[in-house]
């Protein structure tokens, strides 16, 4: 139930150093079919990340910075302003990975949950995260595509986990005959449990299983032990 970054990350990672020329960085991105590449020092510490957007910034703002009268579209100018004029100028005239990269890099540890990785990507608007050790050295990389792997788990595998690790646990009050079936990631819970609170807790636990798209709750119960609001 707790898939970690180390379970889905790519360990065979291509990186560049700060002195790598612009064209060589572009060739790395193209040849390896990736949208970004980590920039590391001689000991493998992650210094930053160079993305396709960083490289395209040179062409996007070239005429403006070389005083040829180019006026970028409003959307681009707003992004430019929010991102920092000096940072955009540095990338537009940069010739090496160190001058082009976004730094510091947004990184994550391999022991972190994939939920943490998802939130970090969303918070910073990035599509991949370098995975580093305690010293900040590159161990791998995790992308949005890697995170999506949890949603293509086999239905039988999900059903086995739900039945074994949740429904058959000795946590519930009294015996129950609850079972789970899975179709395309959608879990249907059927059967009967002694307490209503247990049935509700089962549903919440199943929703947290990686690969579960949705839960259809058809559980019944013998005793409604949930608190009721009393009118004042």
Coordinates of C-alpha atoms in Angstrom, one line a residue:
X1 CA 0.0 0.0 0.0
X2 CA 3.0 2.3 0.3
X3 CA 4.8 2.5 -3.0
X4 CA 7.9 4.6 -2.8
X5 CA 9.9 6.5 -5.3
X6 CA 12.6 3.8 -5.4
X7 CA 10.0 1.4 -6.6
X8 CA 9.2 3.3 -9.8
X9 CA 12.2 5.6 -10.5
X10 CA 14.7 5.2 -13.3
X11 CA 18.2 4.5 -12.2
X12 CA 20.0 4.6 -15.5
X13 CA 20.1 8.4 -15.7
X14 CA 21.9 10.6 -18.2
X15 CA 23.3 13.8 -16.7
X16 CA 25.6 16.7 -17.8
X17 CA 28.1 18.8 -16.0
X18 CA 28.1 22.6 -15.7
X19 CA 30.5 23.1 -18.5
X20 CA 28.5 21.1 -21.1
X21 CA 27.9 23.3 -24.1
X22 CA 24.4 24.3 -25.2
X23 CA 24.3 22.1 -28.3
X24 CA 25.6 19.1 -26.4
X25 CA 22.8 19.5 -23.9
X26 CA 20.3 19.7 -26.7
X27 CA 21.7 16.5 -28.3
X28 CA 21.4 14.7 -24.9
X29 CA 17.8 15.6 -24.6
X30 CA 17.0 14.5 -28.2
X31 CA 19.1 11.3 -28.2
X32 CA 17.7 10.1 -24.9
X33 CA 14.2 11.3 -25.6
X34 CA 13.8 13.2 -22.3
X35 CA 12.5 16.7 -21.6
X36 CA 15.1 17.5 -18.9
X37 CA 18.5 16.5 -17.6
X38 CA 20.2 16.9 -14.2
X39 CA 23.4 19.0 -14.0
X40 CA 25.9 17.5 -11.6
X41 CA 29.4 18.3 -10.3
X42 CA 32.4 16.0 -10.3
X43 CA 31.1 14.0 -7.3
X44 CA 27.6 13.5 -8.6
X45 CA 25.9 16.2 -6.5
X46 CA 22.9 17.7 -8.3
X47 CA 23.4 21.4 -9.0
X48 CA 20.3 22.0 -11.1
X49 CA 18.2 20.9 -14.0
X50 CA 18.2 21.9 -17.7
X51 CA 14.9 21.4 -19.5
X52 CA 13.7 21.9 -23.1
X53 CA 12.1 25.1 -21.9
X54 CA 15.4 26.4 -20.7
X55 CA 17.0 25.8 -24.1
X56 CA 14.1 27.2 -26.0
X57 CA 14.3 30.4 -23.9
X58 CA 17.4 31.4 -26.0
X59 CA 15.4 31.4 -29.2
X60 CA 12.3 32.8 -27.6
X61 CA 14.0 35.9 -26.2
X62 CA 16.9 36.1 -28.6
X63 CA 15.7 39.1 -30.6
X64 CA 14.6 41.0 -27.5
X65 CA 17.9 40.6 -25.8
X66 CA 19.9 41.4 -28.9
X67 CA 17.8 44.6 -29.3
X68 CA 16.2 43.7 -32.6
X69 CA 12.8 45.0 -31.5
X70 CA 11.1 41.7 -30.8
X71 CA 8.1 41.9 -28.4
X72 CA 7.1 38.5 -27.0
X73 CA 3.4 37.7 -26.6
X74 CA 1.7 38.9 -23.4
X75 CA 1.6 35.3 -22.0
X76 CA 5.3 34.9 -22.5
X77 CA 6.1 38.3 -21.0
X78 CA 4.0 37.5 -17.9
X79 CA 5.8 34.2 -17.4
X80 CA 9.1 36.0 -18.0
X81 CA 8.3 38.6 -15.4
X82 CA 7.1 36.1 -12.8
X83 CA 10.1 33.9 -13.4
X84 CA 12.5 36.8 -12.9
X85 CA 13.9 39.1 -15.6
X86 CA 17.5 38.4 -14.7
X87 CA 17.0 34.6 -14.7
X88 CA 15.3 34.7 -18.1
X89 CA 18.1 36.9 -19.5
X90 CA 20.8 34.6 -18.1
X91 CA 19.2 31.6 -19.8
X92 CA 18.6 33.5 -23.0
X93 CA 22.3 34.3 -23.4
X94 CA 23.6 31.2 -21.7
X95 CA 26.0 28.9 -23.5
X96 CA 26.6 26.2 -21.0
X97 CA 24.5 23.9 -18.8
X98 CA 25.5 26.0 -15.7
X99 CA 24.2 29.1 -17.4
X100 CA 21.0 27.5 -18.7
X101 CA 19.9 25.4 -15.7
X102 CA 17.3 26.1 -13.2
X103 CA 18.8 26.0 -9.7
X104 CA 18.6 24.9 -7.1
X105 CA 17.0 21.7 -8.4
X106 CA 13.8 20.3 -6.9
X107 CA 14.8 16.9 -5.7
X108 CA 13.4 14.0 -3.7
X109 CA 14.7 11.0 -1.8
X110 CA 14.2 7.5 -2.9
X111 CA 12.4 6.5 0.3
X112 CA 9.7 9.2 -0.2
X113 CA 6.2 8.1 -1.2
X114 CA 5.0 8.6 -4.7
X115 CA 2.3 10.8 -3.3
X116 CA 5.0 13.1 -2.0
X117 CA 6.6 13.1 -5.5
X118 CA 3.2 13.9 -7.1
X119 CA 2.7 16.9 -4.7
X120 CA 6.2 18.2 -5.2
X121 CA 5.8 18.1 -9.0
X122 CA 2.5 19.9 -8.8
X123 CA 3.8 22.5 -6.4
X124 CA 6.8 23.4 -8.5
X125 CA 5.2 22.8 -12.0
X126 CA 7.9 20.2 -13.0
X127 CA 7.5 16.9 -14.9
X128 CA 10.4 15.0 -13.3
X129 CA 12.5 15.0 -10.2
X130 CA 16.1 14.0 -9.6
X131 CA 16.3 11.4 -6.9
X132 CA 19.2 12.0 -4.5
X133 CA 20.8 10.4 -1.5
X134 CA 21.4 12.0 1.9
X135 CA 24.4 13.9 0.5
X136 CA 22.6 15.2 -2.6
X137 CA 24.2 12.9 -5.0
X138 CA 22.2 11.7 -8.0
X139 CA 20.6 8.2 -7.6
X140 CA 18.0 8.3 -10.3
X141 CA 15.1 10.3 -11.7
X142 CA 11.3 9.9 -11.4
X143 CA 8.9 11.3 -14.0
X144 CA 5.2 11.7 -14.2
X145 CA 5.1 8.7 -16.5
X146 CA 6.9 6.6 -13.8
X147 CA 4.2 7.7 -11.2
X148 CA 1.4 6.6 -13.6
X149 CA 2.7 3.0 -13.4
X150 CA 0.8 2.5 -10.1
X151 CA -2.4 3.0 -12.0
X152 CA -1.7 0.2 -14.5
X153 CA -1.4 -2.5 -11.9
X154 CA -3.1 -5.8 -12.8
X155 CA -6.6 -6.1 -11.4
X156 CA -5.8 -9.5 -9.9
X157 CA -2.9 -8.0 -8.0
X158 CA -5.0 -5.2 -6.6
X159 CA -7.7 -7.6 -5.6
X160 CA -5.2 -9.9 -3.8
X161 CA -3.7 -7.0 -1.9
X162 CA -7.1 -5.6 -0.8
X163 CA -8.5 -9.0 0.3
X164 CA -5.3 -10.1 2.0
X165 CA -4.0 -6.9 3.6
X166 CA -7.3 -5.2 4.4
X167 CA -10.4 -7.4 4.5
X168 CA -8.7 -10.5 6.1
X169 CA -6.8 -8.6 8.8
X170 CA -7.8 -9.4 12.4
X171 CA -8.6 -5.7 12.9
X172 CA -12.3 -5.8 12.5
X173 CA -14.9 -6.4 15.2
X174 CA -16.2 -9.9 14.8
X175 CA -16.1 -12.1 11.7
X176 CA -17.0 -10.6 8.3
X177 CA -17.5 -12.0 4.8
X178 CA -16.5 -8.9 2.9
X179 CA -14.8 -9.5 -0.4
X180 CA -13.4 -7.3 -3.2
X181 CA -13.5 -7.6 -6.9
X182 CA -11.6 -5.4 -9.3
X183 CA -12.4 -4.3 -12.8
X184 CA -10.0 -1.8 -14.6
X185 CA -8.8 -0.5 -11.3
X186 CA -12.3 0.0 -9.8
X187 CA -12.8 -2.0 -6.6
X188 CA -16.3 -3.2 -5.7
X189 CA -16.7 -4.2 -2.0
X190 CA -19.5 -6.6 -1.2
X191 CA -20.5 -8.7 1.9
X192 CA -21.3 -7.9 5.5
X193 CA -19.4 -6.6 8.5
X194 CA -20.5 -6.3 12.1
X195 CA -20.0 -2.6 12.6
X196 CA -20.8 0.3 10.3
X197 CA -17.7 2.1 11.3
X198 CA -15.6 -0.8 10.2
X199 CA -17.2 -0.8 6.8
X200 CA -16.5 2.9 6.4
X201 CA -12.9 2.4 7.5
X202 CA -12.5 -0.5 5.0
X203 CA -13.6 1.8 2.2
X204 CA -11.1 4.5 3.1
X205 CA -8.3 2.0 3.4
X206 CA -9.0 0.6 0.0
X207 CA -9.1 4.1 -1.6
X208 CA -5.5 4.4 -0.5
X209 CA -4.2 1.3 -2.2
X210 CA -2.0 2.3 -5.1
X211 CA -3.6 1.5 -8.5
X212 CA -7.2 1.9 -7.2
X213 CA -9.1 4.2 -9.5
X214 CA -12.3 4.2 -7.6
X215 CA -14.2 2.2 -4.9
X216 CA -17.9 1.1 -5.2
X217 CA -19.1 0.5 -1.6
X218 CA -21.8 -2.2 -1.4
X219 CA -20.9 -3.3 2.1
X220 CA -23.7 -4.0 4.6
X221 CA -23.4 -4.0 8.4
X222 CA -25.2 -5.4 11.5
X223 CA -24.8 -2.6 14.0
X224 CA -24.7 1.2 13.3
X225 CA -22.2 2.4 15.9
X226 CA -21.5 5.8 14.3
X227 CA -22.3 8.8 16.4
X228 CA -25.4 10.8 15.7
X229 CA -25.9 14.5 16.1
X230 CA -28.5 15.4 18.6
X231 CA -30.7 18.5 18.1
X232 CA -30.1 21.1 20.8

